Amino acid sequence: MVDGFLLFAVLDVWRMVLPLGLTLLLLVTELLCRWQGDSYQRGLREVLNSLVVRLTVGLLVISSVVGLLVPAILGFPLPESHIAVGPWSYEEMLGFVLGGFCLWKSLQKNGSGKPSGMVWLGCASVLFFGAGVLWLARWDVMAHEGHVAGGWFVLGLSTVDWTRVVPKSLHLLFAGLAAGGLVVTLLGLLGWSGEPVATDSISRSRFLPSDGQVRYGVGWMLAGLVPQMFIGPWLFLVLGEGPRGGLIDGAGLASAFFIVGVMAALLAMVLLNASFMVPHVKGLVWGGIICTVITLVLMGMVRYVMFLSTLEGQGIPIAIGNVTVFHLLTVLVLTGLVGAILVRWCVRPLSAFHAKVEL
């Protein structure tokens, strides 16, 4: 019973941070193109235009499948009852559908043959962030009240404690930037920059790393990680006494996850910052990426454990056991499987784009 809910809770984080972060990066890149000239990061824009749509759809489908399986694992009689009173709200689902539509519209070409662009990207960013805030507020109410109203959550916003939701929303925003920057950095390291390369070897040109794009992605990763050093203590202060003590007692898994996650984030910032000075040393970038992924996964686990601790602190009865090392390994394996599915789903359009460029 724990495994299904744990998988849902942790993967839900990726469903939030990746679409939001990549859409914001695409929007900012479009703005920079207007200021710096149309050629600035042109290849990255072309790749991200297709990648963001496919990644968002893939994450939404996977989360929907898991979300339908979780009620069966937890014993809900109908999936609709879980959707109505569980982690999802109708406004959130509507926001994702409309956000995906706006992303699709941003792909359409205007009269000059260019993507119709910024207005639709701006609308998608607002919709994804709004859905994220509602998602955070709903989880916060469930943790402190034990239940939420029906599927239309906006009508019950008066029960939301914004002193907790505001720092969580900022945390989500910058986590999205870090995750988006991570994807852009990987694209640069693996050679999926979208830039045409003057070479006779098609296979070589497909996998030729782009230092400029790597540094661009690293910059956004740092833009997401550095503010967390200020938001993290704020979040720590708004936690209840029980969950806050569980993070620093040094005896439980939650404390271990938290300490390792913070150390990994600090190490990631050191490595990524050093990569700016020696961009040819790709080991620094890969080390920063690995540490960032560790931070994102472990903080997802900490979020789940804090949810359980808050329920216990409020005296709300729960039918979910404590997290064990087995659960951590399960989440890591299944997250890797989901990542492989998304890579397979998203790499094909990149291959087609490169083939079109090289012709």
Coordinates of C-alpha atoms in Angstrom, one line a residue:
M1 CA 0.0 0.0 0.0
V2 CA 2.9 2.4 0.7
D3 CA 4.6 1.8 -2.6
G4 CA 1.9 3.0 -4.8
F5 CA 1.3 6.2 -2.8
L6 CA 5.0 6.8 -2.5
L7 CA 5.6 6.4 -6.2
F8 CA 2.7 8.8 -6.9
A9 CA 3.9 11.4 -4.4
V10 CA 7.5 11.4 -5.7
L11 CA 6.8 11.2 -9.4
D12 CA 4.2 14.0 -9.0
V13 CA 7.1 16.3 -8.3
W14 CA 8.7 15.7 -11.7
R15 CA 5.3 16.2 -13.3
M16 CA 5.3 19.7 -11.8
V17 CA 8.9 20.9 -12.0
L18 CA 9.8 19.8 -15.6
P19 CA 7.0 21.3 -17.6
L20 CA 7.1 24.5 -15.5
G21 CA 10.9 24.8 -15.7
L22 CA 11.3 24.0 -19.4
T23 CA 8.4 26.4 -20.3
L24 CA 10.0 29.2 -18.3
L25 CA 13.4 28.5 -20.0
L26 CA 11.8 28.5 -23.4
L27 CA 10.0 31.8 -22.7
V28 CA 13.1 33.5 -21.4
T29 CA 15.1 32.2 -24.3
E30 CA 12.6 33.7 -26.7
L31 CA 12.9 37.0 -24.8
L32 CA 16.7 36.9 -25.1
C33 CA 16.4 36.2 -28.8
R34 CA 14.5 39.4 -29.2
W35 CA 17.2 41.3 -27.3
Q36 CA 20.3 39.6 -28.7
G37 CA 19.2 38.8 -32.2
D38 CA 17.3 36.0 -33.8
S39 CA 20.3 33.8 -34.1
Y40 CA 20.8 33.6 -30.3
Q41 CA 20.3 30.0 -29.1
R42 CA 18.3 29.4 -32.3
G43 CA 19.0 25.6 -32.3
L44 CA 18.0 25.3 -28.6
R45 CA 14.7 27.0 -29.3
E46 CA 13.9 24.7 -32.1
V47 CA 14.7 21.6 -30.0
L48 CA 12.9 22.8 -26.9
N49 CA 9.7 23.8 -28.9
S50 CA 9.1 20.1 -29.7
L51 CA 10.7 18.6 -26.6
V52 CA 8.6 20.6 -24.0
V53 CA 5.3 19.5 -25.6
R54 CA 6.2 15.9 -25.8
L55 CA 7.8 15.8 -22.3
T56 CA 4.7 17.5 -20.7
V57 CA 2.3 15.1 -22.4
G58 CA 4.5 12.1 -21.5
L59 CA 4.7 13.1 -17.8
L60 CA 0.9 13.8 -17.7
V61 CA 0.0 10.4 -19.2
I62 CA 2.4 8.5 -16.8
S63 CA 1.1 10.4 -13.8
S64 CA -2.5 9.7 -14.9
V65 CA -1.8 6.0 -15.1
V66 CA -0.1 6.0 -11.7
G67 CA -2.9 8.1 -10.3
L68 CA -5.5 5.6 -11.5
L69 CA -3.5 2.7 -10.0
V70 CA -3.0 4.3 -6.6
P71 CA -6.7 4.3 -5.7
A72 CA -6.9 0.6 -6.4
I73 CA -3.8 0.0 -4.2
L74 CA -5.2 2.2 -1.4
G75 CA -8.6 0.6 -1.7
F76 CA -10.7 3.4 -3.0
P77 CA -13.9 2.1 -4.7
L78 CA -13.7 4.4 -7.6
P79 CA -10.9 6.4 -9.2
E80 CA -13.2 9.4 -9.4
S81 CA -13.4 9.5 -5.6
H82 CA -9.7 9.6 -5.3
I83 CA -9.4 12.4 -7.9
A84 CA -12.1 14.4 -6.2
V85 CA -10.8 14.2 -2.6
G86 CA -7.2 13.3 -3.2
P87 CA -4.0 15.0 -4.4
W88 CA -5.5 16.2 -7.7
S89 CA -8.1 19.0 -8.2
Y90 CA -10.2 19.7 -11.3
E91 CA -8.6 23.1 -11.6
E92 CA -5.1 21.6 -11.7
M93 CA -6.1 19.1 -14.4
L94 CA -7.8 21.9 -16.4
G95 CA -4.6 24.0 -16.0
F96 CA -2.4 21.3 -17.4
V97 CA -4.7 20.7 -20.3
L98 CA -4.9 24.4 -21.1
G99 CA -1.1 24.7 -20.6
G100 CA -0.5 21.9 -23.0
F101 CA -2.8 23.5 -25.5
C102 CA -0.9 26.8 -25.2
L103 CA 2.4 25.0 -25.7
W104 CA 1.0 23.4 -28.8
K105 CA -0.2 26.7 -30.1
S106 CA 3.3 28.2 -29.5
L107 CA 4.6 25.6 -32.0
Q108 CA 2.4 26.8 -34.8
K109 CA 4.1 29.0 -37.4
N110 CA 3.0 32.5 -38.1
G111 CA 2.9 34.2 -41.5
S112 CA 6.7 34.7 -41.6
G113 CA 7.3 31.0 -40.9
K114 CA 8.4 31.5 -37.3
P115 CA 6.8 30.0 -34.2
S116 CA 3.9 32.2 -33.0
G117 CA 5.7 32.2 -29.7
M118 CA 5.8 34.4 -26.7
V119 CA 2.2 35.1 -25.8
W120 CA 1.3 31.5 -25.8
L121 CA 4.4 30.5 -23.9
G122 CA 3.6 33.2 -21.3
C123 CA 0.1 31.8 -20.9
A124 CA 1.5 28.3 -20.5
S125 CA 4.0 29.4 -17.9
V126 CA 1.2 31.1 -15.9
L127 CA -1.1 28.1 -16.2
F128 CA 1.6 25.6 -15.1
F129 CA 2.7 27.8 -12.1
G130 CA -1.0 28.3 -11.1
A131 CA -1.6 24.6 -11.3
G132 CA 1.5 24.1 -9.2
V133 CA 0.4 26.5 -6.5
L134 CA -3.0 24.8 -6.3
W135 CA -1.2 21.4 -6.1
L136 CA 0.9 22.7 -3.2
A137 CA -2.1 24.2 -1.4
R138 CA -4.1 21.0 -1.7
W139 CA -1.3 18.9 -0.3
D140 CA -0.8 21.4 2.5
V141 CA -4.5 21.2 3.4
M142 CA -4.5 17.4 3.3
A143 CA -1.5 17.3 5.6
H144 CA -3.0 19.6 8.2
E145 CA -6.7 18.9 7.9
G146 CA -6.7 15.3 6.8
H147 CA -9.1 15.9 3.9
V148 CA -10.1 18.5 1.3
A149 CA -13.3 19.6 -0.2
G150 CA -14.6 18.2 -3.6
G151 CA -12.7 18.4 -6.8
W152 CA -13.2 22.1 -7.3
F153 CA -10.6 23.4 -4.8
V154 CA -10.7 27.1 -5.5
L155 CA -14.0 27.4 -3.6
G156 CA -12.2 26.2 -0.5
L157 CA -9.1 28.4 -0.7
S158 CA -10.1 30.1 2.6
T159 CA -8.7 27.1 4.5
V160 CA -5.2 27.5 2.9
D161 CA -2.4 28.8 5.2
W162 CA -0.5 31.1 2.8
T163 CA 2.4 31.5 5.2
R164 CA 3.3 27.9 4.3
V165 CA 2.2 27.8 0.7
V166 CA 4.1 31.0 -0.4
P167 CA 7.6 29.6 0.4
K168 CA 6.6 26.2 -1.0
S169 CA 5.5 28.0 -4.2
L170 CA 8.9 29.8 -4.5
H171 CA 10.6 26.5 -3.8
L172 CA 8.7 24.9 -6.6
L173 CA 9.4 27.7 -9.0
F174 CA 13.2 27.6 -8.5
A175 CA 13.2 23.8 -8.5
G176 CA 11.6 24.0 -11.9
L177 CA 14.3 26.2 -13.1
A178 CA 17.0 23.8 -11.8
A179 CA 15.3 20.8 -13.5
G180 CA 14.8 22.7 -16.8
G181 CA 18.5 23.8 -16.7
L182 CA 19.4 20.2 -16.1
V183 CA 17.6 19.0 -19.2
V184 CA 19.2 21.8 -21.3
T185 CA 22.6 20.9 -20.0
L186 CA 22.1 17.2 -20.9
L187 CA 21.0 18.2 -24.4
G188 CA 24.3 20.2 -24.8
L189 CA 26.5 17.4 -23.4
L190 CA 24.9 14.7 -25.6
G191 CA 25.1 16.9 -28.7
W192 CA 21.4 17.6 -29.1
S193 CA 21.9 21.3 -29.5
G194 CA 20.0 21.7 -32.7
E195 CA 22.9 23.6 -34.3
P196 CA 24.0 22.5 -37.8
V197 CA 27.6 21.3 -37.9
A198 CA 29.8 21.5 -41.0
T199 CA 30.9 17.8 -41.1
D200 CA 30.6 14.9 -43.4
S201 CA 29.9 12.5 -40.6
I202 CA 26.2 12.5 -39.7
S203 CA 26.6 10.3 -36.7
R204 CA 29.4 12.6 -35.4
S205 CA 27.4 15.8 -35.9
R206 CA 24.5 14.4 -34.0
F207 CA 26.5 13.8 -30.9
L208 CA 28.9 16.8 -31.0
P209 CA 28.6 18.6 -27.6
S210 CA 27.8 22.3 -27.5
D211 CA 29.8 24.2 -24.9
G212 CA 27.7 27.2 -25.3
Q213 CA 24.5 25.3 -24.6
V214 CA 26.1 23.5 -21.7
R215 CA 27.0 26.8 -20.0
Y216 CA 23.6 28.1 -20.8
G217 CA 22.0 25.2 -19.0
V218 CA 24.4 25.3 -16.1
G219 CA 23.6 28.9 -15.6
W220 CA 19.9 28.1 -15.2
M221 CA 20.7 25.2 -12.9
L222 CA 22.6 27.6 -10.7
A223 CA 19.7 30.1 -11.0
G224 CA 17.4 27.4 -9.5
L225 CA 19.8 26.0 -6.9
V226 CA 21.3 29.2 -5.3
P227 CA 17.9 30.7 -4.2
Q228 CA 17.0 27.5 -2.5
M229 CA 19.7 28.2 0.1
F230 CA 17.6 31.1 1.2
I231 CA 14.1 29.5 0.7
G232 CA 15.2 26.3 2.5
P233 CA 15.5 27.9 5.9
W234 CA 12.2 29.7 5.4
L235 CA 10.5 26.4 4.6
F236 CA 12.2 24.8 7.6
L237 CA 10.8 27.5 10.0
V238 CA 7.2 27.1 8.8
L239 CA 7.2 23.3 9.4
G240 CA 5.5 22.0 12.5
E241 CA 7.5 21.1 15.5
G242 CA 7.3 17.3 14.9
P243 CA 8.4 17.3 11.2
R244 CA 11.1 19.9 11.9
G245 CA 12.5 17.7 14.7
G246 CA 12.4 14.7 12.4
L247 CA 14.7 16.5 9.9
I248 CA 17.5 17.2 12.4
D249 CA 17.4 14.4 14.9
G250 CA 20.0 12.5 12.9
A251 CA 18.4 9.1 13.7
G252 CA 15.8 8.5 11.0
L253 CA 15.8 8.1 7.3
A254 CA 14.1 11.5 6.9
S255 CA 17.1 13.2 8.6
A256 CA 19.5 11.2 6.4
F257 CA 17.6 12.1 3.2
F258 CA 17.5 15.7 4.2
I259 CA 21.2 16.0 5.1
V260 CA 22.4 14.1 2.0
G261 CA 20.1 16.2 -0.2
V262 CA 21.4 19.5 1.2
M263 CA 25.0 18.3 0.9
A264 CA 24.4 17.2 -2.7
A265 CA 22.9 20.6 -3.6
L266 CA 25.9 22.4 -2.1
L267 CA 28.3 20.1 -4.0
A268 CA 26.3 20.6 -7.2
M269 CA 26.7 24.4 -6.9
V270 CA 30.5 24.1 -6.3
L271 CA 30.9 21.8 -9.3
L272 CA 28.7 23.8 -11.6
N273 CA 30.3 27.1 -10.7
A274 CA 33.7 25.6 -11.3
S275 CA 32.6 24.4 -14.7
F276 CA 32.2 28.0 -15.8
M277 CA 36.0 28.6 -15.2
V278 CA 37.1 25.4 -17.0
P279 CA 34.2 24.6 -19.5
H280 CA 36.3 21.9 -21.2
V281 CA 36.3 19.7 -18.1
K282 CA 33.0 17.9 -18.6
G283 CA 33.5 15.9 -15.4
L284 CA 32.6 18.9 -13.4
V285 CA 29.3 19.3 -15.3
W286 CA 28.4 15.6 -15.0
G287 CA 29.2 15.7 -11.3
G288 CA 26.9 18.7 -10.9
I289 CA 24.1 17.0 -12.8
I290 CA 24.4 13.8 -10.7
C291 CA 24.3 15.8 -7.5
T292 CA 21.3 17.8 -8.7
V293 CA 19.4 14.7 -9.6
I294 CA 20.2 13.2 -6.2
T295 CA 18.9 16.4 -4.5
L296 CA 15.6 16.4 -6.5
V297 CA 14.9 12.7 -5.8
L298 CA 15.8 12.9 -2.1
M299 CA 13.9 16.1 -1.6
G300 CA 10.9 14.3 -3.2
M301 CA 11.3 11.6 -0.6
V302 CA 11.6 14.2 2.2
R303 CA 8.4 15.8 1.0
Y304 CA 6.6 12.5 1.3
V305 CA 8.0 11.8 4.8
M306 CA 7.1 15.3 6.0
F307 CA 3.6 14.7 4.7
L308 CA 3.3 11.6 6.9
S309 CA 5.0 13.4 9.9
T310 CA 2.6 16.3 9.7
L311 CA -0.4 13.9 9.6
E312 CA 0.9 12.2 12.7
G313 CA 1.6 15.6 14.4
Q314 CA -2.0 16.7 13.7
G315 CA -3.4 13.4 15.2
I316 CA -4.9 12.4 11.8
P317 CA -5.2 8.6 11.4
I318 CA -3.3 7.2 8.4
A319 CA -3.1 3.7 6.9
I320 CA 0.4 4.3 5.5
G321 CA 3.5 2.7 7.1
N322 CA 7.0 4.3 7.6
V323 CA 9.4 4.7 4.7
T324 CA 12.2 2.1 4.5
V325 CA 15.3 1.6 2.4
F326 CA 13.3 -0.7 0.2
H327 CA 11.0 2.1 -0.6
L328 CA 13.9 4.4 -1.5
L329 CA 15.3 1.7 -3.9
T330 CA 11.8 1.2 -5.4
V331 CA 11.4 4.8 -6.1
L332 CA 14.9 5.1 -7.6
V333 CA 14.4 2.1 -9.9
L334 CA 10.9 3.2 -11.0
T335 CA 12.0 6.8 -11.5
G336 CA 14.8 5.5 -13.7
L337 CA 12.3 3.4 -15.7
V338 CA 10.0 6.4 -16.2
G339 CA 13.1 8.5 -17.2
A340 CA 13.9 5.9 -19.9
I341 CA 10.4 5.9 -21.2
L342 CA 10.5 9.7 -21.4
V343 CA 13.8 9.7 -23.2
R344 CA 12.6 7.2 -25.7
W345 CA 9.4 9.3 -26.2
C346 CA 11.3 12.6 -26.6
V347 CA 14.5 11.6 -28.5
R348 CA 12.8 10.7 -31.7
P349 CA 11.7 14.3 -32.6
L350 CA 15.3 15.4 -31.9
S351 CA 16.6 12.8 -34.3
A352 CA 14.2 13.9 -36.9
F353 CA 15.2 17.5 -36.4
H354 CA 18.9 16.8 -36.8
A355 CA 18.2 14.8 -40.0
K356 CA 16.3 17.7 -41.4
V357 CA 19.0 20.2 -40.5
E358 CA 21.8 18.1 -42.0
L359 CA 19.9 17.6 -45.3

